[in-house]
mmCIF file of C-alpha atoms in Angstrom:
data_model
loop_
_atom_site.group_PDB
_atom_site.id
_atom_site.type_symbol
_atom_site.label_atom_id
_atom_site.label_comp_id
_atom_site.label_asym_id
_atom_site.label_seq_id
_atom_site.Cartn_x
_atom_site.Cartn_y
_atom_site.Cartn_z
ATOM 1 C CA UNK A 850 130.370 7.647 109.043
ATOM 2 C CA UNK A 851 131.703 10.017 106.123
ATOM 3 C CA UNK A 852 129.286 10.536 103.492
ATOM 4 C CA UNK A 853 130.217 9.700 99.948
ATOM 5 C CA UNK A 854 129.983 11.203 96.837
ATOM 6 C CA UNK A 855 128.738 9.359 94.268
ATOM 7 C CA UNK A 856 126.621 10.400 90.548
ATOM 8 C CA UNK A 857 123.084 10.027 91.475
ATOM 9 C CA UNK A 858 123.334 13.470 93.517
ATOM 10 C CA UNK A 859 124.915 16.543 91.682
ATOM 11 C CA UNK A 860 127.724 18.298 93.131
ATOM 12 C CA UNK A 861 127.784 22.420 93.402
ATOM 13 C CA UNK A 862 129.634 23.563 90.562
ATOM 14 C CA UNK A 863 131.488 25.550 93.146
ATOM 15 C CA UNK A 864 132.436 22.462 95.315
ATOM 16 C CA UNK A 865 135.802 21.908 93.938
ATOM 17 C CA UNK A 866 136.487 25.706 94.686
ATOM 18 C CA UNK A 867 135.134 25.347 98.060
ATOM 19 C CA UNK A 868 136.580 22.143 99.163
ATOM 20 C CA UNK A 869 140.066 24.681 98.603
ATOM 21 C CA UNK A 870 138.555 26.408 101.560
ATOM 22 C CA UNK A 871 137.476 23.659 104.264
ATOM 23 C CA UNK A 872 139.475 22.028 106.620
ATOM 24 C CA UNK A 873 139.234 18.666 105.218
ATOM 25 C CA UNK A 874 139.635 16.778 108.551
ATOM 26 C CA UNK A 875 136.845 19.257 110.137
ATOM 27 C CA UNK A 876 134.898 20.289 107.401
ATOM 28 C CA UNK A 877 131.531 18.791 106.515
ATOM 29 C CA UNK A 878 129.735 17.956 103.943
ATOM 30 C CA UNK A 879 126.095 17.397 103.574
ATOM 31 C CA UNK A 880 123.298 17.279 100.568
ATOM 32 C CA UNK A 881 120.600 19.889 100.136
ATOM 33 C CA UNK A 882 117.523 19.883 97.092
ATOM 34 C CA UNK A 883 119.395 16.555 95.794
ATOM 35 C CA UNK A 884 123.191 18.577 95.594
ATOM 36 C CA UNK A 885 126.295 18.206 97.703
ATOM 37 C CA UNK A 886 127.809 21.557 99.144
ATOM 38 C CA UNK A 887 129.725 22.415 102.309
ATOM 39 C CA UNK A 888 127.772 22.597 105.709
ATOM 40 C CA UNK A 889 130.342 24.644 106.983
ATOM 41 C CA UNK A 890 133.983 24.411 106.181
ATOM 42 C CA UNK A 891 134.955 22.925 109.797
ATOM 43 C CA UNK A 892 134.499 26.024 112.016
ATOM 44 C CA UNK A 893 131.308 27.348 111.875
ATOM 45 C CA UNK A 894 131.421 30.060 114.983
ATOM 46 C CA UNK A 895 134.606 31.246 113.095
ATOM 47 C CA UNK A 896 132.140 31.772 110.024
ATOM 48 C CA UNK A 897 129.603 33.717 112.333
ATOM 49 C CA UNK A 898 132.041 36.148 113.529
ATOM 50 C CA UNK A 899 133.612 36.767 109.855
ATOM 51 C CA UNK A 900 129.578 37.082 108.941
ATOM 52 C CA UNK A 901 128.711 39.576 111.293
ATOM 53 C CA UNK A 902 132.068 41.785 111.782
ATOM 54 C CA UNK A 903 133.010 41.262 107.662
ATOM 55 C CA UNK A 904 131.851 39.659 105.142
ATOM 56 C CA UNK A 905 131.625 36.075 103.833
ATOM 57 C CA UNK A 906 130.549 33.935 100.345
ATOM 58 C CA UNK A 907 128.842 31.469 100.453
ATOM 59 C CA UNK A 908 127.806 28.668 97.863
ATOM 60 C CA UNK A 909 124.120 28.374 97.044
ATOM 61 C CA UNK A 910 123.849 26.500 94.133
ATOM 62 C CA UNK A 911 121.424 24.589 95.438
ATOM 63 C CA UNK A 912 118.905 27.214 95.223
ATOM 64 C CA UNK A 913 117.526 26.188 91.873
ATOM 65 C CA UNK A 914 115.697 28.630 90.009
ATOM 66 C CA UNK A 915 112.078 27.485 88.635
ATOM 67 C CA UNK A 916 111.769 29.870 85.350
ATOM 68 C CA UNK A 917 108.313 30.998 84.761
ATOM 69 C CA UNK A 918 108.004 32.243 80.898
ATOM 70 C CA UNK A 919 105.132 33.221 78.920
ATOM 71 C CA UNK A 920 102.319 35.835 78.246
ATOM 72 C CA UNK A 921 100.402 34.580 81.489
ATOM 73 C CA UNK A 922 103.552 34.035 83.706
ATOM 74 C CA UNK A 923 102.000 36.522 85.856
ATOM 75 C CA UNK A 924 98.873 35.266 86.768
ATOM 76 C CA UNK A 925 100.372 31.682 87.248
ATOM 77 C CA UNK A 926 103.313 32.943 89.426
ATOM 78 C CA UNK A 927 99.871 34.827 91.340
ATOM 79 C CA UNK A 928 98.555 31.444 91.588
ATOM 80 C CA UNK A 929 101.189 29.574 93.379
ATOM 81 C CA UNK A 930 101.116 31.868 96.190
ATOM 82 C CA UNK A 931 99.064 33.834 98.840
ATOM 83 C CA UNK A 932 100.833 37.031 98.620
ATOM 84 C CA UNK A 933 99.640 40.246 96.622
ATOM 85 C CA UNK A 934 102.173 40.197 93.549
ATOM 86 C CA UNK A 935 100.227 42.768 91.590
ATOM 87 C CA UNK A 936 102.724 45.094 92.991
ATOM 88 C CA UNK A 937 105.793 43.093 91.721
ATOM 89 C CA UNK A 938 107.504 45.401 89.242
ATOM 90 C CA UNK A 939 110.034 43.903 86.821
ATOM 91 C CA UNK A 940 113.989 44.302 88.574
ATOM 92 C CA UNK A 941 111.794 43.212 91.756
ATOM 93 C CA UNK A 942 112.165 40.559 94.321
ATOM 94 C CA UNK A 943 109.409 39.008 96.980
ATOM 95 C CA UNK A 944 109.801 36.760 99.634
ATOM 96 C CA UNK A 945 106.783 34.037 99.530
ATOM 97 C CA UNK A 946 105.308 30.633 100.733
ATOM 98 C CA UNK A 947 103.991 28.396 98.373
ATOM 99 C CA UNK A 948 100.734 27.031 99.481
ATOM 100 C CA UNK A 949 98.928 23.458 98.480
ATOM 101 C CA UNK A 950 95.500 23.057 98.552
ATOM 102 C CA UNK A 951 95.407 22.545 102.337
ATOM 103 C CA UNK A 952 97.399 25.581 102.995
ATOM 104 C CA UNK A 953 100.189 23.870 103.645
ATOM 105 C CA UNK A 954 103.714 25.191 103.064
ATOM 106 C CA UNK A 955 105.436 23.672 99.797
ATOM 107 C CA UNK A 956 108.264 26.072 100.061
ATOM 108 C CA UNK A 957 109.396 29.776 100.793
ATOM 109 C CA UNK A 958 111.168 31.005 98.050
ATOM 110 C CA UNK A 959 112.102 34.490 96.956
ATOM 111 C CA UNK A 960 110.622 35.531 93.496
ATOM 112 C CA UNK A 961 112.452 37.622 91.158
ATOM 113 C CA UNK A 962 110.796 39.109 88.166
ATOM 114 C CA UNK A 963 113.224 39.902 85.583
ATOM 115 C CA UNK A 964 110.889 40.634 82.413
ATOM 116 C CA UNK A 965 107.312 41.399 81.853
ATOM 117 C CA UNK A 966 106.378 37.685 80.979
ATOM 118 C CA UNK A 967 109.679 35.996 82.957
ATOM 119 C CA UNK A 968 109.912 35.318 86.482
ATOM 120 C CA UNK A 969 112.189 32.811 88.687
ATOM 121 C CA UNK A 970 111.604 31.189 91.879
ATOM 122 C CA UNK A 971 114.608 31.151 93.348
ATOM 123 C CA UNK A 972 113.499 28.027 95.773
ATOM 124 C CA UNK A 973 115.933 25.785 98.236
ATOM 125 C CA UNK A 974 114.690 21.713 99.342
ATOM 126 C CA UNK A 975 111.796 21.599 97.000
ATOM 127 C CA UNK A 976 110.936 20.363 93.701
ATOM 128 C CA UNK A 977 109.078 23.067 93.157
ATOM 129 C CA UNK A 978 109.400 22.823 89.298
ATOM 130 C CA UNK A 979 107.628 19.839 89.039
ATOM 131 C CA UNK A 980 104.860 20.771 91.502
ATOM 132 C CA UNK A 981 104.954 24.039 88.639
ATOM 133 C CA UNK A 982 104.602 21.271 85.991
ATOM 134 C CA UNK A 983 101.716 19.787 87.657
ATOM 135 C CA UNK A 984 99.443 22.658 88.271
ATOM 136 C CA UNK A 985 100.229 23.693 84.879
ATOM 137 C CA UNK A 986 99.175 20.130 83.373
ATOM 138 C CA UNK A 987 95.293 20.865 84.652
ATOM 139 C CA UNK A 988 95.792 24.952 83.927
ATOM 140 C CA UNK A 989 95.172 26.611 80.422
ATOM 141 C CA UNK A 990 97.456 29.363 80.800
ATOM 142 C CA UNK A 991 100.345 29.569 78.401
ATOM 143 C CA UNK A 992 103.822 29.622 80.416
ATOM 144 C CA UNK A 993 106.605 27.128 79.878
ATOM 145 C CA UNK A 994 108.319 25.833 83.042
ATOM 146 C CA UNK A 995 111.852 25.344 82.925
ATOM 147 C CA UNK A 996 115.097 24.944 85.478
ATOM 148 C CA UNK A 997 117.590 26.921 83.748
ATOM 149 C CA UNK A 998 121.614 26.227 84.192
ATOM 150 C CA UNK A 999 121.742 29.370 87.086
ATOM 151 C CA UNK A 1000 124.145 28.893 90.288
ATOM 152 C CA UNK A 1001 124.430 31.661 92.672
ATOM 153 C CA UNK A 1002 126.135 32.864 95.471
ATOM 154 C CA UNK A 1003 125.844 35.045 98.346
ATOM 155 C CA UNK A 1004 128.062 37.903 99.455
ATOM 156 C CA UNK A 1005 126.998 38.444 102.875
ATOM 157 C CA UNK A 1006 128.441 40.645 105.946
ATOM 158 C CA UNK A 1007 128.898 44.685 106.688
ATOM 159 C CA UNK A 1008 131.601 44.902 104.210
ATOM 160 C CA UNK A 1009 129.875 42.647 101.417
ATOM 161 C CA UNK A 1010 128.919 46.605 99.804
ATOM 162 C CA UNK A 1011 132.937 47.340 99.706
ATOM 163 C CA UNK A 1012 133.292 43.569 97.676
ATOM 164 C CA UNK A 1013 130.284 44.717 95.430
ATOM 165 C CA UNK A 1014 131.732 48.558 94.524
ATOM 166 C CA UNK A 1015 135.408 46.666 93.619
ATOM 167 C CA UNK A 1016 133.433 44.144 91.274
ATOM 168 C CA UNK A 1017 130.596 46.560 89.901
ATOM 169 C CA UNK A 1018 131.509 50.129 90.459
ATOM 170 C CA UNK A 1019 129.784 53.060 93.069
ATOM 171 C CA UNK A 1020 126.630 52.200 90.904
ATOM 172 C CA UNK A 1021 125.660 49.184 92.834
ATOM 173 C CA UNK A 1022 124.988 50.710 95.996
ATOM 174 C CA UNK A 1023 121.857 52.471 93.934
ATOM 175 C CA UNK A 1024 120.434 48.939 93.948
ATOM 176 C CA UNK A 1025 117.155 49.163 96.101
ATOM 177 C CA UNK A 1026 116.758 46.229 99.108
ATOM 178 C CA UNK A 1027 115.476 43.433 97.105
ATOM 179 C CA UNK A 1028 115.567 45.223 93.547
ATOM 180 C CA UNK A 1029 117.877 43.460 91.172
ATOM 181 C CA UNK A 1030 119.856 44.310 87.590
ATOM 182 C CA UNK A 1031 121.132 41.852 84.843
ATOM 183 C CA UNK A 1032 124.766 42.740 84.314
ATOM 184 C CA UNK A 1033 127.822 41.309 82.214
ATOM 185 C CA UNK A 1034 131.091 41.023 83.831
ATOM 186 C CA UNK A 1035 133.443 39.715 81.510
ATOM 187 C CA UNK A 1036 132.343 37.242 79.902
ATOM 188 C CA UNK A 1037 129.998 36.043 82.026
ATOM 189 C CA UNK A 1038 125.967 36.416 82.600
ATOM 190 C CA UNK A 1039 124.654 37.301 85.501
ATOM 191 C CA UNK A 1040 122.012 38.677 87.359
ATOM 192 C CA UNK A 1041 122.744 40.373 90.761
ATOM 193 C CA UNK A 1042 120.065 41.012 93.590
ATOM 194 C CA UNK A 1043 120.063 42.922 96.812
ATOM 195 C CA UNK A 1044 119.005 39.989 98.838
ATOM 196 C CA UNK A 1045 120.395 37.661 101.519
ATOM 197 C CA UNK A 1046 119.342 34.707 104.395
ATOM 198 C CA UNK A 1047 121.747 36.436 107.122
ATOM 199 C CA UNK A 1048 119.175 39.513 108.477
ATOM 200 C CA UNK A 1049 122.612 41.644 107.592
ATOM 201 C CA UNK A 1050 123.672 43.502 103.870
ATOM 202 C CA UNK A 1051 123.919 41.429 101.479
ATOM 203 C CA UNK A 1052 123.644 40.324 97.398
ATOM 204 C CA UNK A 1053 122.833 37.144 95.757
ATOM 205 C CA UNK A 1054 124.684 37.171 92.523
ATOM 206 C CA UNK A 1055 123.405 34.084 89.967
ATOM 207 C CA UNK A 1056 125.413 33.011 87.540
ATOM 208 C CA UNK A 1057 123.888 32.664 84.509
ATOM 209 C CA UNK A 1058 125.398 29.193 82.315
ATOM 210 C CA UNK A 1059 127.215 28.464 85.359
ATOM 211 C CA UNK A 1060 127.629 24.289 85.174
ATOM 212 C CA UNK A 1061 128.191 24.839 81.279
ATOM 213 C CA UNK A 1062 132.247 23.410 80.340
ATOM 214 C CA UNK A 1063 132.843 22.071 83.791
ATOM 215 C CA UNK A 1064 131.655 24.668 85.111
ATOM 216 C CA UNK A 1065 134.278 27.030 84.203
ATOM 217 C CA UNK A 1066 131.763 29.886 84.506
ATOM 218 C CA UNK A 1067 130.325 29.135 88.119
ATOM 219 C CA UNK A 1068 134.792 29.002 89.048
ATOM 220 C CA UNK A 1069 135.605 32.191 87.597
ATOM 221 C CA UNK A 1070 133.363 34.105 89.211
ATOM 222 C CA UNK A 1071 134.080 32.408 92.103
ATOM 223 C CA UNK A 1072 137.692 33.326 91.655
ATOM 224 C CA UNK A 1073 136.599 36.963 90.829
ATOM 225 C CA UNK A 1074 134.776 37.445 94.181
ATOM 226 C CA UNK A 1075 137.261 35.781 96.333
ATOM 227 C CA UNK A 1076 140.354 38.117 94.491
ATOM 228 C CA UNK A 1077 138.039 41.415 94.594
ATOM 229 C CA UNK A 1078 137.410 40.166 98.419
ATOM 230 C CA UNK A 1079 140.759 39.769 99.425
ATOM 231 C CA UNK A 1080 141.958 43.033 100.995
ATOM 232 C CA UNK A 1081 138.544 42.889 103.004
ATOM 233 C CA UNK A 1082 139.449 39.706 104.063
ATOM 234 C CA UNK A 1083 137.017 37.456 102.665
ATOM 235 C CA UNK A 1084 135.984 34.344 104.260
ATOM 236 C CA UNK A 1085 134.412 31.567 102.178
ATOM 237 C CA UNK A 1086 131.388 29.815 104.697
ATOM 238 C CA UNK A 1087 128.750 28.746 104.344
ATOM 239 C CA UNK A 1088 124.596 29.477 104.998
ATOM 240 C CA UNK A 1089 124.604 30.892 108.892
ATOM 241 C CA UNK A 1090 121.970 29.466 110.775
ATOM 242 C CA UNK A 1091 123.222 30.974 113.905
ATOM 243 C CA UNK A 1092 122.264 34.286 112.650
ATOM 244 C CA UNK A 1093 119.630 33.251 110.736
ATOM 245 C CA UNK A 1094 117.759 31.742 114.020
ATOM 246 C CA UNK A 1095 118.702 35.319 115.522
ATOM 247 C CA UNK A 1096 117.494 37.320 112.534
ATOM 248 C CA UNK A 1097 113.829 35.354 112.472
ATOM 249 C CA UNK A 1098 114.336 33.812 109.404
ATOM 250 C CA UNK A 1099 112.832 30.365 108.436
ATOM 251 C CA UNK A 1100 114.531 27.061 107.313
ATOM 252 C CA UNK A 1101 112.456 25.054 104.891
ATOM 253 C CA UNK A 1102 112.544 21.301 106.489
ATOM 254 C CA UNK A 1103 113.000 22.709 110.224
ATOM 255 C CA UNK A 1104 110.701 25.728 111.070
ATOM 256 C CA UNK A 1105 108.010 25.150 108.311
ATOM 257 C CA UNK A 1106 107.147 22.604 105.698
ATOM 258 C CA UNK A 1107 103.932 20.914 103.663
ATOM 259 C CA UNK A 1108 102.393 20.623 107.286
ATOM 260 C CA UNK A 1109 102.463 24.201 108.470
ATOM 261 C CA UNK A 1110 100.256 26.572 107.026
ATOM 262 C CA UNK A 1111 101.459 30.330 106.883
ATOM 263 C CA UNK A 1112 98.776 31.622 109.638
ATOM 264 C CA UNK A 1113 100.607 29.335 111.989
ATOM 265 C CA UNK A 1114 103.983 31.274 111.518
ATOM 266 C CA UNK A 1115 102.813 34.470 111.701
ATOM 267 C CA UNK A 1116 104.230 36.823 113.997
ATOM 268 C CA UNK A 1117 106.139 39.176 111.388
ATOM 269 C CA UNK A 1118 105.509 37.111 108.019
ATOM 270 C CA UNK A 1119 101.308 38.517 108.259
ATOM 271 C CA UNK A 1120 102.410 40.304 105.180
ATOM 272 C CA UNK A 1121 102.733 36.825 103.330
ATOM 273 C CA UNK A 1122 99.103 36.244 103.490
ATOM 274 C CA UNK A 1123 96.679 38.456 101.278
ATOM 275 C CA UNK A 1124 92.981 36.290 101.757
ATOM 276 C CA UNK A 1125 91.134 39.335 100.451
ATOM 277 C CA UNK A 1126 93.285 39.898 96.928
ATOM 278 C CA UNK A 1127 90.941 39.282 93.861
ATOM 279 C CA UNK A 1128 93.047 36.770 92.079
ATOM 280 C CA UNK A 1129 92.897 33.030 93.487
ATOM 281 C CA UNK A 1130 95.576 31.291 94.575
ATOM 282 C CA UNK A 1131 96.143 27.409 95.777
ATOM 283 C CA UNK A 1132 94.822 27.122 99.354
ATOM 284 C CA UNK A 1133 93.123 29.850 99.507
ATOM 285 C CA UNK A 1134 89.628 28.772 100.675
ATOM 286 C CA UNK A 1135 91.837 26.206 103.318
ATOM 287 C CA UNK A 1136 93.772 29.251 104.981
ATOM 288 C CA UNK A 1137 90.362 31.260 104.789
ATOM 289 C CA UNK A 1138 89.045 28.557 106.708
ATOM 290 C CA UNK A 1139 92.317 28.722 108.901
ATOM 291 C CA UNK A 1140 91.854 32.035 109.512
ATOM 292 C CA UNK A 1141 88.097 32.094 110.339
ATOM 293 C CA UNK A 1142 88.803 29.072 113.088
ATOM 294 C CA UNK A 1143 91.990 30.158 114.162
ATOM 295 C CA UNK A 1144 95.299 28.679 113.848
ATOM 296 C CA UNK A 1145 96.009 26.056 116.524
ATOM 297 C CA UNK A 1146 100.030 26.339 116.827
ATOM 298 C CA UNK A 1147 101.845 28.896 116.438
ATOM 299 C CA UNK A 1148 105.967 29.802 115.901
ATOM 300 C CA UNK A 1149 107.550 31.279 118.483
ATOM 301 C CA UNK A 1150 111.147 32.236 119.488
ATOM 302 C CA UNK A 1151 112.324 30.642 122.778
ATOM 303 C CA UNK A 1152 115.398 31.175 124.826
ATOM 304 C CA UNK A 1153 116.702 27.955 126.149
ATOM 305 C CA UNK A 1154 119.015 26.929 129.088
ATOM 306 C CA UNK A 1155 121.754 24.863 129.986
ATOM 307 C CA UNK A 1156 125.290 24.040 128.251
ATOM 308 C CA UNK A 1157 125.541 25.150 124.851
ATOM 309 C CA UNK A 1158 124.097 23.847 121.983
ATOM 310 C CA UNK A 1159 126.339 24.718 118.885
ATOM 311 C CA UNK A 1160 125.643 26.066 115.743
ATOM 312 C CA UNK A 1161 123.090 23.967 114.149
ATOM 313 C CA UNK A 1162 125.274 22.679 111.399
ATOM 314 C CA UNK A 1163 127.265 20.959 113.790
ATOM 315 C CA UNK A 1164 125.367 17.771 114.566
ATOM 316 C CA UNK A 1165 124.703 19.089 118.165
ATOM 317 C CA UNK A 1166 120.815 18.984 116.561
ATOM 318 C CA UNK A 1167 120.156 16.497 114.103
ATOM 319 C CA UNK A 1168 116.074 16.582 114.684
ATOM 320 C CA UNK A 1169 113.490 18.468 116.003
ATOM 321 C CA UNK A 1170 113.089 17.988 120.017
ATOM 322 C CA UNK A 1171 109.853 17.586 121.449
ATOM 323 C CA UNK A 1172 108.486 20.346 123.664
ATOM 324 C CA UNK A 1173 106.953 19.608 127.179
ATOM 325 C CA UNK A 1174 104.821 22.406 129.769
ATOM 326 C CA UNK A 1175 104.385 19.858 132.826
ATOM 327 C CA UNK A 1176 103.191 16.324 131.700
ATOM 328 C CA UNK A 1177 101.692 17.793 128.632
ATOM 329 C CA UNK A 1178 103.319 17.385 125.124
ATOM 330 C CA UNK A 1179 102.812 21.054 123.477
ATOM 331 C CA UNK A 1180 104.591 21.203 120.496
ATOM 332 C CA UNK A 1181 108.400 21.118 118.788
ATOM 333 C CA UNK A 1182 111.438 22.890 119.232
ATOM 334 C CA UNK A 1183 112.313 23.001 115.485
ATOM 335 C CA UNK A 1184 115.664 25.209 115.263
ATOM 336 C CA UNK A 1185 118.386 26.015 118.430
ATOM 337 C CA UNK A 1186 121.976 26.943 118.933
ATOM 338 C CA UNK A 1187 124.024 29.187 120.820
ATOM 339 C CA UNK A 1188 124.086 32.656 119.818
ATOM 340 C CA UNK A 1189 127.929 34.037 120.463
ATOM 341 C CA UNK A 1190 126.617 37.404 120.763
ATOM 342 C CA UNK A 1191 123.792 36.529 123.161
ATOM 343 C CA UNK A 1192 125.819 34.144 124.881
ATOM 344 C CA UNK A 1193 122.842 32.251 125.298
ATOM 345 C CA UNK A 1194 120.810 29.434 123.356
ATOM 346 C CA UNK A 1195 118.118 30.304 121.188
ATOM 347 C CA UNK A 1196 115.662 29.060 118.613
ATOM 348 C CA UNK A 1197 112.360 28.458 117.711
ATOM 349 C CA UNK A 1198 109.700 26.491 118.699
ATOM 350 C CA UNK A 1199 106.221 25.056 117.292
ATOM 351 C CA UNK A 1200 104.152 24.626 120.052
ATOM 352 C CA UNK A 1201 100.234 24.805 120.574
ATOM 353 C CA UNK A 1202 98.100 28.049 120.568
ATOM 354 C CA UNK A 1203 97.411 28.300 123.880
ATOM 355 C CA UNK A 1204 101.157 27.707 124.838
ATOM 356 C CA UNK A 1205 102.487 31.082 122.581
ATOM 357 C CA UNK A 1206 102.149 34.094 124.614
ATOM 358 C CA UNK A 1207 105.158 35.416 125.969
ATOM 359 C CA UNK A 1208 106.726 34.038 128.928
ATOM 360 C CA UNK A 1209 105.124 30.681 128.926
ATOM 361 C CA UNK A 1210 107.932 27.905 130.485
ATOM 362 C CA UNK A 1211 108.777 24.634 129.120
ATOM 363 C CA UNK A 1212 111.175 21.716 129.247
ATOM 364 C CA UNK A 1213 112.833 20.209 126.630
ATOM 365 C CA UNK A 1214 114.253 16.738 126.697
ATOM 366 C CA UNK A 1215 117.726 16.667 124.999
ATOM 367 C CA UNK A 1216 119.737 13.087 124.452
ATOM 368 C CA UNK A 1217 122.862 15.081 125.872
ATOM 369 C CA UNK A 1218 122.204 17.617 128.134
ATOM 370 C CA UNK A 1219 119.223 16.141 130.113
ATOM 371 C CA UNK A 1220 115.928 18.354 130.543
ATOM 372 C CA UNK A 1221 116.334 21.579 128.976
ATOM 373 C CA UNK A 1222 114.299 24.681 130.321
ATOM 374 C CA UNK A 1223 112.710 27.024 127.758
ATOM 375 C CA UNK A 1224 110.918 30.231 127.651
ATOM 376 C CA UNK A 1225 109.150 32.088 125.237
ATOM 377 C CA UNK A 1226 110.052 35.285 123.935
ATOM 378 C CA UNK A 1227 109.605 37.940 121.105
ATOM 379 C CA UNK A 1228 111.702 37.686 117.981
ATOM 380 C CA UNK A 1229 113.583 37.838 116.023
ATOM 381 C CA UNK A 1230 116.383 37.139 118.901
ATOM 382 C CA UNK A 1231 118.297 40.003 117.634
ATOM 383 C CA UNK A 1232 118.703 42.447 114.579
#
């Protein structure tokens, strides 16, 4: 059943550059945080390999950016989140989970601060600015909350530096790992980050004014890139989750969401979670109380037999798949595909406490494929 367009959902303003990309009788297209973009442009495994051996862009407009403004932007960015910011420096980025006031997971995105009294969330299937309007309703600190016209796009892969130096000059490869600058390159706006969702070198550049005109601005940049990406054989794709399920890294809506609490994920994201800071934050006295019980599931990476189970994008896994040790119902496999440079399927797996330790063996029951057997193991899969 084809999915169809239609004005209630906003396009990318870098769709009609895309669709120039995608196979139109392969390609698909799917909606993410209320926008249409390409799910992959009708070979994903293609898109992989130009990902890890070169470099790819990839639309994500539908990262909206949440703008935090005001003399006490910092202490109300501080208290949508459980991580330490008193660290963040201005030209800074952090990863971070949102957390409601049962410690649940609202969303996970990265948080640039580009002035003293301006930050963005930079957040994917949320509405994250109107959960900002509604602590800010009941809160006496004096921010304004805004989503301002920003589109950006990755440049991902071992040769997404080269792309960068043709665009920006030797200067950008003095850009720190999640530092960013605000730039101008030619006429446009934009502000450029060292940052990325494929566990490989990458840059997030956001377009600044990109929708503005029919979205002229958000298509000339994406002309720029693919012209300055050309002789390094550019691919346009699309958000890997093959190499994000290899690299650790979370979807919002799979692997976490409003009913997983940080202290559940865990293994590598411990950083995320700062219960002894000064400063409050939402949830804090639920994920104290988390903490002092002990979390009762916990995310873990599992490898996983049988035939192969695509790329995630491809409709070989259109929900999570419960997870079975004997008779017993243990928990959720919540991402899985078939790594090409593994050669075996991986992914991740919610499953009870006293089912995480390494090596524990389960079965997974798959539509398709029959009983799938699964076994726990470290991650991330693979660097």
């Amino acid at each position: 059943m084809p999915l169809t367009r239609y004005a209630r959902i906003e396009e990318s303003p870098y769709l009609r550059r895309a669709l120039n990309h995608a196979d139109p009788d392969t390609a698909a297209l799917a909606v993410y945080n209320h926008m249409y973009y390409l799910l992959h442009y009708g070979d994903p495994v293609a898109e992989y390999w130009a990902l890890v051996d070169g470099v790819t862009l990839w639309d994500v407009a539908y990262q909206r950016q949440v703008e935090i403004r005001g003399p006490d932007a910092m202490a109300f960015t501080q208290m949508l989140v459980p991580r330490d910011l008193s660290s963040h420096e201005v030209g800074q980025c952090k990863y971070a989970f949102l957390t409601n006031s049962v410690g649940g997971i609202i969303c996970d995105p990265v948080i640039l601060r580009l002035d003293e009294d301006r930050f963005w969330l930079s957040a994917a299937d949320a509405d994250v600015h109107l959960w900002c309007q509604g602590l800010l309703h009941s809160s006496e600190l004096d921010v304004e909350i805004s989503v301002p016209d920003v589109a950006p796009v990755q440049i991902q892969g071992p040769q997404a530096s080269a792309v960068m130096v043709d665009l920006f000059g030797e200067e950008i490869l003095d850009i720190g790992y999640y530092r960013l600058f605000q730039t101008r390159h030619e006429a446009l706006d934009l502000v450029v980050s060292r940052t990325g969702w494929g566990g490989l070198s990458g840059y997030e550049v956001y377009v600044c004014g990109a929708r503005a005109d029919d979205n002229r601005a958000a298509e000339l940049w994406w002309d720029t890139v693919m012209r300055a990406g050309e002789r390094h054989e550019i691919m346009a794709a699309a958000p890997n989750h093959v190499r994000r399920i290899e690299a650790g890294m979370l979807a919002f809506g799979c692997d976490i969401d409003d009913s997983t609490n940080p202290l559940e994920v865990a293994n590598g994201y411990d950083w995320m979670v700062d219960l002894d800071q000064p400063d409050d934050f939402v949830g804090k006295q639920a994920l104290r109380r988390i903490r002092d019980e002990g979390p009762t599931r916990r995310l873990v990476g599992v490898d996983i037999g049988g035939p192969n189970l695509g790329t995630f994008t491809d409709g070989a896994m259109p929900r999570v798949l419960p997870v079975h040790a004997g008779d017993t119902l243990v928990g959720q496999l919540t991402s899985a595909c078939y790594s090409p440079r593994l050669r075996k399927n991986i992914g991740y797996a919610m499953v009870r406490i006293d089912h995480a330790s390494l090596g524990q063996e389960f079965f997974v029951p798959h539509s398709v494929h029959g009983c799938l057997d699964a076994v726990t193991v470290k991650k991330p899969h693979a660097k």
